[in-house]
Amino acid sequence: MTATDPALTALAQGWCALSLLHGRIEGHIERALQAKHDLSAREYSLLDVLSRQHDGDGGHLQMKQVADAVVLSQSATTRLVTRLEDRGLLERYLCPTDRRGIYTNVTEDGLALLEAARPTNDAALREALDEAAKNPELAPLVRVVETLKAPVPA
């Protein structure tokens, strides 16, 4: 393949379109969450991921799993957890079976904020997708996003 190969150009164009769609969606959600809930899109995502934990086997996530779920490095995730902990939205505690492990739970205030912000997030996502669907380059990607289902845990 060369830099002028049509397949490579199409691949690069597809990647650019996907990146553009992601940026538009994230930006729209970010503005809506900040304006109505003083919450960033990453903060919302972290609260959402952590709120899905449970007390059963494998129900609590390690920091690396949380970082992967919110698409941040472990150090950036730790800083984000600390910020939300300082706001009283999260709390950390030692794993009862492995004193080296630290778990993070969403507090009642965090759950309340998450539930208040969920309709804002969902509406902003819908608005961003509807706007992107008007762009012929992004419309096929919007259709794919709309058909995706959450993966079923193994």
mmCIF file with all atom_site columns, C-alpha atoms in Angstrom:
data_model
loop_
_atom_site.group_PDB
_atom_site.id
_atom_site.type_symbol
_atom_site.label_atom_id
_atom_site.label_alt_id
_atom_site.label_comp_id
_atom_site.label_asym_id
_atom_site.label_entity_id
_atom_site.label_seq_id
_atom_site.pdbx_PDB_ins_code
_atom_site.Cartn_x
_atom_site.Cartn_y
_atom_site.Cartn_z
_atom_site.occupancy
_atom_site.B_iso_or_equiv
_atom_site.pdbx_formal_charge
_atom_site.auth_seq_id
_atom_site.auth_comp_id
_atom_site.auth_asym_id
_atom_site.auth_atom_id
_atom_site.pdbx_PDB_model_num
ATOM 1   C CA . MET A 1 1   ? 0.000   0.000   0.000  1.00 0.00 ? 1   MET A CA 1
ATOM 2   C CA . THR A 1 2   ? 1.118   3.513   -0.703 1.00 0.00 ? 2   THR A CA 1
ATOM 3   C CA . ALA A 1 3   ? -0.048  6.803   0.730  1.00 0.00 ? 3   ALA A CA 1
ATOM 4   C CA . THR A 1 4   ? -2.153  7.372   -2.415 1.00 0.00 ? 4   THR A CA 1
ATOM 5   C CA . ASP A 1 5   ? -3.726  3.888   -2.394 1.00 0.00 ? 5   ASP A CA 1
ATOM 6   C CA . PRO A 1 6   ? -7.523  4.349   -2.741 1.00 0.00 ? 6   PRO A CA 1
ATOM 7   C CA . ALA A 1 7   ? -8.179  1.707   -0.066 1.00 0.00 ? 7   ALA A CA 1
ATOM 8   C CA . LEU A 1 8   ? -5.925  3.483   2.400  1.00 0.00 ? 8   LEU A CA 1
ATOM 9   C CA . THR A 1 9   ? -7.535  6.805   1.576  1.00 0.00 ? 9   THR A CA 1
ATOM 10  C CA . ALA A 1 10  ? -10.992 5.312   2.137  1.00 0.00 ? 10  ALA A CA 1
ATOM 11  C CA . LEU A 1 11  ? -9.835  3.785   5.412  1.00 0.00 ? 11  LEU A CA 1
ATOM 12  C CA . ALA A 1 12  ? -8.388  7.118   6.551  1.00 0.00 ? 12  ALA A CA 1
ATOM 13  C CA . GLN A 1 13  ? -11.566 8.929   5.506  1.00 0.00 ? 13  GLN A CA 1
ATOM 14  C CA . GLY A 1 14  ? -13.670 6.443   7.460  1.00 0.00 ? 14  GLY A CA 1
ATOM 15  C CA . TRP A 1 15  ? -11.514 6.951   10.540 1.00 0.00 ? 15  TRP A CA 1
ATOM 16  C CA . CYS A 1 16  ? -11.782 10.731  10.186 1.00 0.00 ? 16  CYS A CA 1
ATOM 17  C CA . ALA A 1 17  ? -15.570 10.477  9.910  1.00 0.00 ? 17  ALA A CA 1
ATOM 18  C CA . LEU A 1 18  ? -15.742 8.281   13.022 1.00 0.00 ? 18  LEU A CA 1
ATOM 19  C CA . SER A 1 19  ? -13.484 10.673  14.919 1.00 0.00 ? 19  SER A CA 1
ATOM 20  C CA . LEU A 1 20  ? -15.601 13.632  13.820 1.00 0.00 ? 20  LEU A CA 1
ATOM 21  C CA . LEU A 1 21  ? -18.817 11.914  14.925 1.00 0.00 ? 21  LEU A CA 1
ATOM 22  C CA . HIS A 1 22  ? -17.313 11.048  18.305 1.00 0.00 ? 22  HIS A CA 1
ATOM 23  C CA . GLY A 1 23  ? -16.069 14.594  18.836 1.00 0.00 ? 23  GLY A CA 1
ATOM 24  C CA . ARG A 1 24  ? -19.415 16.138  17.971 1.00 0.00 ? 24  ARG A CA 1
ATOM 25  C CA . ILE A 1 25  ? -21.349 13.779  20.224 1.00 0.00 ? 25  ILE A CA 1
ATOM 26  C CA . GLU A 1 26  ? -18.956 14.152  23.149 1.00 0.00 ? 26  GLU A CA 1
ATOM 27  C CA . GLY A 1 27  ? -18.871 17.945  22.795 1.00 0.00 ? 27  GLY A CA 1
ATOM 28  C CA . HIS A 1 28  ? -22.665 18.206  22.713 1.00 0.00 ? 28  HIS A CA 1
ATOM 29  C CA . ILE A 1 29  ? -23.064 15.939  25.746 1.00 0.00 ? 29  ILE A CA 1
ATOM 30  C CA . GLU A 1 30  ? -20.289 17.796  27.590 1.00 0.00 ? 30  GLU A CA 1
ATOM 31  C CA . ARG A 1 31  ? -21.968 21.182  27.116 1.00 0.00 ? 31  ARG A CA 1
ATOM 32  C CA . ALA A 1 32  ? -25.373 19.872  28.196 1.00 0.00 ? 32  ALA A CA 1
ATOM 33  C CA . LEU A 1 33  ? -24.081 18.107  31.322 1.00 0.00 ? 33  LEU A CA 1
ATOM 34  C CA . GLN A 1 34  ? -21.910 21.065  32.354 1.00 0.00 ? 34  GLN A CA 1
ATOM 35  C CA . ALA A 1 35  ? -24.739 23.551  31.893 1.00 0.00 ? 35  ALA A CA 1
ATOM 36  C CA . LYS A 1 36  ? -27.408 21.601  33.772 1.00 0.00 ? 36  LYS A CA 1
ATOM 37  C CA . HIS A 1 37  ? -25.477 19.492  36.296 1.00 0.00 ? 37  HIS A CA 1
ATOM 38  C CA . ASP A 1 38  ? -21.925 20.896  36.640 1.00 0.00 ? 38  ASP A CA 1
ATOM 39  C CA . LEU A 1 39  ? -20.721 17.493  35.467 1.00 0.00 ? 39  LEU A CA 1
ATOM 40  C CA . SER A 1 40  ? -18.316 16.611  32.660 1.00 0.00 ? 40  SER A CA 1
ATOM 41  C CA . ALA A 1 41  ? -19.006 13.795  30.210 1.00 0.00 ? 41  ALA A CA 1
ATOM 42  C CA . ARG A 1 42  ? -16.108 11.812  31.744 1.00 0.00 ? 42  ARG A CA 1
ATOM 43  C CA . GLU A 1 43  ? -17.474 12.353  35.254 1.00 0.00 ? 43  GLU A CA 1
ATOM 44  C CA . TYR A 1 44  ? -20.899 11.183  34.117 1.00 0.00 ? 44  TYR A CA 1
ATOM 45  C CA . SER A 1 45  ? -19.362 8.137   32.455 1.00 0.00 ? 45  SER A CA 1
ATOM 46  C CA . LEU A 1 46  ? -17.397 7.253   35.591 1.00 0.00 ? 46  LEU A CA 1
ATOM 47  C CA . LEU A 1 47  ? -20.453 7.589   37.832 1.00 0.00 ? 47  LEU A CA 1
ATOM 48  C CA . ASP A 1 48  ? -22.458 5.474   35.398 1.00 0.00 ? 48  ASP A CA 1
ATOM 49  C CA . VAL A 1 49  ? -19.839 2.690   35.231 1.00 0.00 ? 49  VAL A CA 1
ATOM 50  C CA . LEU A 1 50  ? -19.374 2.598   39.007 1.00 0.00 ? 50  LEU A CA 1
ATOM 51  C CA . SER A 1 51  ? -23.126 2.666   39.665 1.00 0.00 ? 51  SER A CA 1
ATOM 52  C CA . ARG A 1 52  ? -23.432 -0.673  37.842 1.00 0.00 ? 52  ARG A CA 1
ATOM 53  C CA . GLN A 1 53  ? -21.238 -2.509  40.348 1.00 0.00 ? 53  GLN A CA 1
ATOM 54  C CA . HIS A 1 54  ? -22.808 -5.123  42.610 1.00 0.00 ? 54  HIS A CA 1
ATOM 55  C CA . ASP A 1 55  ? -21.883 -7.267  45.591 1.00 0.00 ? 55  ASP A CA 1
ATOM 56  C CA . GLY A 1 56  ? -21.840 -10.587 43.706 1.00 0.00 ? 56  GLY A CA 1
ATOM 57  C CA . ASP A 1 57  ? -18.826 -12.351 42.223 1.00 0.00 ? 57  ASP A CA 1
ATOM 58  C CA . GLY A 1 58  ? -16.855 -9.950  40.046 1.00 0.00 ? 58  GLY A CA 1
ATOM 59  C CA . GLY A 1 59  ? -19.247 -7.173  40.936 1.00 0.00 ? 59  GLY A CA 1
ATOM 60  C CA . HIS A 1 60  ? -16.639 -4.609  41.919 1.00 0.00 ? 60  HIS A CA 1
ATOM 61  C CA . LEU A 1 61  ? -14.226 -3.208  39.394 1.00 0.00 ? 61  LEU A CA 1
ATOM 62  C CA . GLN A 1 62  ? -10.521 -2.731  39.893 1.00 0.00 ? 62  GLN A CA 1
ATOM 63  C CA . MET A 1 63  ? -9.107  0.643   38.872 1.00 0.00 ? 63  MET A CA 1
ATOM 64  C CA . LYS A 1 64  ? -7.703  -0.762  35.620 1.00 0.00 ? 64  LYS A CA 1
ATOM 65  C CA . GLN A 1 65  ? -11.157 -2.074  34.692 1.00 0.00 ? 65  GLN A CA 1
ATOM 66  C CA . VAL A 1 66  ? -12.695 1.286   35.515 1.00 0.00 ? 66  VAL A CA 1
ATOM 67  C CA . ALA A 1 67  ? -10.028 3.076   33.436 1.00 0.00 ? 67  ALA A CA 1
ATOM 68  C CA . ASP A 1 68  ? -10.732 0.795   30.477 1.00 0.00 ? 68  ASP A CA 1
ATOM 69  C CA . ALA A 1 69  ? -14.476 1.365   30.815 1.00 0.00 ? 69  ALA A CA 1
ATOM 70  C CA . VAL A 1 70  ? -14.163 5.161   30.793 1.00 0.00 ? 70  VAL A CA 1
ATOM 71  C CA . VAL A 1 71  ? -11.357 5.161   28.192 1.00 0.00 ? 71  VAL A CA 1
ATOM 72  C CA . LEU A 1 72  ? -8.765  6.919   30.347 1.00 0.00 ? 72  LEU A CA 1
ATOM 73  C CA . SER A 1 73  ? -5.346  5.996   31.657 1.00 0.00 ? 73  SER A CA 1
ATOM 74  C CA . GLN A 1 74  ? -5.210  4.607   35.184 1.00 0.00 ? 74  GLN A CA 1
ATOM 75  C CA . SER A 1 75  ? -3.590  7.791   36.477 1.00 0.00 ? 75  SER A CA 1
ATOM 76  C CA . ALA A 1 76  ? -6.217  10.011  34.819 1.00 0.00 ? 76  ALA A CA 1
ATOM 77  C CA . THR A 1 77  ? -8.952  7.770   36.213 1.00 0.00 ? 77  THR A CA 1
ATOM 78  C CA . THR A 1 78  ? -7.467  8.013   39.703 1.00 0.00 ? 78  THR A CA 1
ATOM 79  C CA . ARG A 1 79  ? -7.415  11.824  39.450 1.00 0.00 ? 79  ARG A CA 1
ATOM 80  C CA . LEU A 1 80  ? -11.025 11.802  38.248 1.00 0.00 ? 80  LEU A CA 1
ATOM 81  C CA . VAL A 1 81  ? -12.058 9.527   41.129 1.00 0.00 ? 81  VAL A CA 1
ATOM 82  C CA . THR A 1 82  ? -10.295 11.845  43.575 1.00 0.00 ? 82  THR A CA 1
ATOM 83  C CA . ARG A 1 83  ? -12.128 14.896  42.188 1.00 0.00 ? 83  ARG A CA 1
ATOM 84  C CA . LEU A 1 84  ? -15.496 13.180  42.505 1.00 0.00 ? 84  LEU A CA 1
ATOM 85  C CA . GLU A 1 85  ? -14.587 11.866  45.946 1.00 0.00 ? 85  GLU A CA 1
ATOM 86  C CA . ASP A 1 86  ? -13.740 15.434  47.010 1.00 0.00 ? 86  ASP A CA 1
ATOM 87  C CA . ARG A 1 87  ? -17.225 16.464  45.828 1.00 0.00 ? 87  ARG A CA 1
ATOM 88  C CA . GLY A 1 88  ? -18.795 13.696  47.942 1.00 0.00 ? 88  GLY A CA 1
ATOM 89  C CA . LEU A 1 89  ? -19.999 11.750  44.897 1.00 0.00 ? 89  LEU A CA 1
ATOM 90  C CA . LEU A 1 90  ? -17.711 8.727   45.330 1.00 0.00 ? 90  LEU A CA 1
ATOM 91  C CA . GLU A 1 91  ? -16.092 6.919   48.248 1.00 0.00 ? 91  GLU A CA 1
ATOM 92  C CA . ARG A 1 92  ? -13.185 4.494   48.343 1.00 0.00 ? 92  ARG A CA 1
ATOM 93  C CA . TYR A 1 93  ? -12.668 1.574   50.707 1.00 0.00 ? 93  TYR A CA 1
ATOM 94  C CA . LEU A 1 94  ? -10.313 -1.374  51.082 1.00 0.00 ? 94  LEU A CA 1
ATOM 95  C CA . CYS A 1 95  ? -11.308 -4.691  49.561 1.00 0.00 ? 95  CYS A CA 1
ATOM 96  C CA . PRO A 1 96  ? -12.362 -6.906  52.486 1.00 0.00 ? 96  PRO A CA 1
ATOM 97  C CA . THR A 1 97  ? -10.616 -9.995  51.050 1.00 0.00 ? 97  THR A CA 1
ATOM 98  C CA . ASP A 1 98  ? -7.454  -8.334  49.675 1.00 0.00 ? 98  ASP A CA 1
ATOM 99  C CA . ARG A 1 99  ? -6.180  -5.411  51.730 1.00 0.00 ? 99  ARG A CA 1
ATOM 100 C CA . ARG A 1 100 ? -4.134  -4.223  48.738 1.00 0.00 ? 100 ARG A CA 1
ATOM 101 C CA . GLY A 1 101 ? -7.267  -3.684  46.648 1.00 0.00 ? 101 GLY A CA 1
ATOM 102 C CA . ILE A 1 102 ? -9.251  -0.470  46.765 1.00 0.00 ? 102 ILE A CA 1
ATOM 103 C CA . TYR A 1 103 ? -12.839 -0.269  45.577 1.00 0.00 ? 103 TYR A CA 1
ATOM 104 C CA . THR A 1 104 ? -14.792 2.821   44.674 1.00 0.00 ? 104 THR A CA 1
ATOM 105 C CA . ASN A 1 105 ? -18.529 3.184   45.203 1.00 0.00 ? 105 ASN A CA 1
ATOM 106 C CA . VAL A 1 106 ? -20.953 5.891   44.204 1.00 0.00 ? 106 VAL A CA 1
ATOM 107 C CA . THR A 1 107 ? -22.435 7.702   47.216 1.00 0.00 ? 107 THR A CA 1
ATOM 108 C CA . GLU A 1 108 ? -26.121 8.503   47.605 1.00 0.00 ? 108 GLU A CA 1
ATOM 109 C CA . ASP A 1 109 ? -25.380 12.054  46.410 1.00 0.00 ? 109 ASP A CA 1
ATOM 110 C CA . GLY A 1 110 ? -23.546 10.619  43.414 1.00 0.00 ? 110 GLY A CA 1
ATOM 111 C CA . LEU A 1 111 ? -26.453 8.329   42.559 1.00 0.00 ? 111 LEU A CA 1
ATOM 112 C CA . ALA A 1 112 ? -28.895 11.220  42.856 1.00 0.00 ? 112 ALA A CA 1
ATOM 113 C CA . LEU A 1 113 ? -26.771 13.379  40.537 1.00 0.00 ? 113 LEU A CA 1
ATOM 114 C CA . LEU A 1 114 ? -26.399 10.519  38.075 1.00 0.00 ? 114 LEU A CA 1
ATOM 115 C CA . GLU A 1 115 ? -30.151 9.931   37.959 1.00 0.00 ? 115 GLU A CA 1
ATOM 116 C CA . ALA A 1 116 ? -30.796 13.661  37.499 1.00 0.00 ? 116 ALA A CA 1
ATOM 117 C CA . ALA A 1 117 ? -28.182 13.844  34.723 1.00 0.00 ? 117 ALA A CA 1
ATOM 118 C CA . ARG A 1 118 ? -29.205 10.679  32.849 1.00 0.00 ? 118 ARG A CA 1
ATOM 119 C CA . PRO A 1 119 ? -32.105 12.299  30.932 1.00 0.00 ? 119 PRO A CA 1
ATOM 120 C CA . THR A 1 120 ? -29.815 15.211  29.999 1.00 0.00 ? 120 THR A CA 1
ATOM 121 C CA . ASN A 1 121 ? -27.146 12.808  28.734 1.00 0.00 ? 121 ASN A CA 1
ATOM 122 C CA . ASP A 1 122 ? -29.656 10.758  26.774 1.00 0.00 ? 122 ASP A CA 1
ATOM 123 C CA . ALA A 1 123 ? -31.328 13.818  25.220 1.00 0.00 ? 123 ALA A CA 1
ATOM 124 C CA . ALA A 1 124 ? -27.973 15.359  24.275 1.00 0.00 ? 124 ALA A CA 1
ATOM 125 C CA . LEU A 1 125 ? -26.891 12.074  22.684 1.00 0.00 ? 125 LEU A CA 1
ATOM 126 C CA . ARG A 1 126 ? -30.110 11.889  20.677 1.00 0.00 ? 126 ARG A CA 1
ATOM 127 C CA . GLU A 1 127 ? -29.755 15.531  19.577 1.00 0.00 ? 127 GLU A CA 1
ATOM 128 C CA . ALA A 1 128 ? -26.138 15.036  18.525 1.00 0.00 ? 128 ALA A CA 1
ATOM 129 C CA . LEU A 1 129 ? -26.987 11.894  16.548 1.00 0.00 ? 129 LEU A CA 1
ATOM 130 C CA . ASP A 1 130 ? -29.952 13.581  14.859 1.00 0.00 ? 130 ASP A CA 1
ATOM 131 C CA . GLU A 1 131 ? -27.765 16.521  13.844 1.00 0.00 ? 131 GLU A CA 1
ATOM 132 C CA . ALA A 1 132 ? -24.973 14.245  12.597 1.00 0.00 ? 132 ALA A CA 1
ATOM 133 C CA . ALA A 1 133 ? -27.471 12.197  10.559 1.00 0.00 ? 133 ALA A CA 1
ATOM 134 C CA . LYS A 1 134 ? -28.014 15.274  8.374  1.00 0.00 ? 134 LYS A CA 1
ATOM 135 C CA . ASN A 1 135 ? -24.394 15.020  7.202  1.00 0.00 ? 135 ASN A CA 1
ATOM 136 C CA . PRO A 1 136 ? -24.093 12.475  4.347  1.00 0.00 ? 136 PRO A CA 1
ATOM 137 C CA . GLU A 1 137 ? -20.604 11.444  5.509  1.00 0.00 ? 137 GLU A CA 1
ATOM 138 C CA . LEU A 1 138 ? -21.772 10.795  9.068  1.00 0.00 ? 138 LEU A CA 1
ATOM 139 C CA . ALA A 1 139 ? -25.251 9.367   8.417  1.00 0.00 ? 139 ALA A CA 1
ATOM 140 C CA . PRO A 1 140 ? -24.027 5.770   7.843  1.00 0.00 ? 140 PRO A CA 1
ATOM 141 C CA . LEU A 1 141 ? -22.110 5.872   11.133 1.00 0.00 ? 141 LEU A CA 1
ATOM 142 C CA . VAL A 1 142 ? -25.157 7.222   12.955 1.00 0.00 ? 142 VAL A CA 1
ATOM 143 C CA . ARG A 1 143 ? -27.202 4.291   11.641 1.00 0.00 ? 143 ARG A CA 1
ATOM 144 C CA . VAL A 1 144 ? -24.563 1.863   12.928 1.00 0.00 ? 144 VAL A CA 1
ATOM 145 C CA . VAL A 1 145 ? -24.510 3.517   16.367 1.00 0.00 ? 145 VAL A CA 1
ATOM 146 C CA . GLU A 1 146 ? -28.291 3.334   16.543 1.00 0.00 ? 146 GLU A CA 1
ATOM 147 C CA . THR A 1 147 ? -28.255 -0.423  15.892 1.00 0.00 ? 147 THR A CA 1
ATOM 148 C CA . LEU A 1 148 ? -25.523 -1.304  18.398 1.00 0.00 ? 148 LEU A CA 1
ATOM 149 C CA . LYS A 1 149 ? -26.480 -3.135  21.554 1.00 0.00 ? 149 LYS A CA 1
ATOM 150 C CA . ALA A 1 150 ? -24.447 -3.227  24.744 1.00 0.00 ? 150 ALA A CA 1
ATOM 151 C CA . PRO A 1 151 ? -22.219 -6.288  24.888 1.00 0.00 ? 151 PRO A CA 1
ATOM 152 C CA . VAL A 1 152 ? -23.435 -9.073  27.129 1.00 0.00 ? 152 VAL A CA 1
ATOM 153 C CA . PRO A 1 153 ? -20.908 -9.769  29.927 1.00 0.00 ? 153 PRO A CA 1
ATOM 154 C CA . ALA A 1 154 ? -19.211 -13.144 29.635 1.00 0.00 ? 154 ALA A CA 1
#
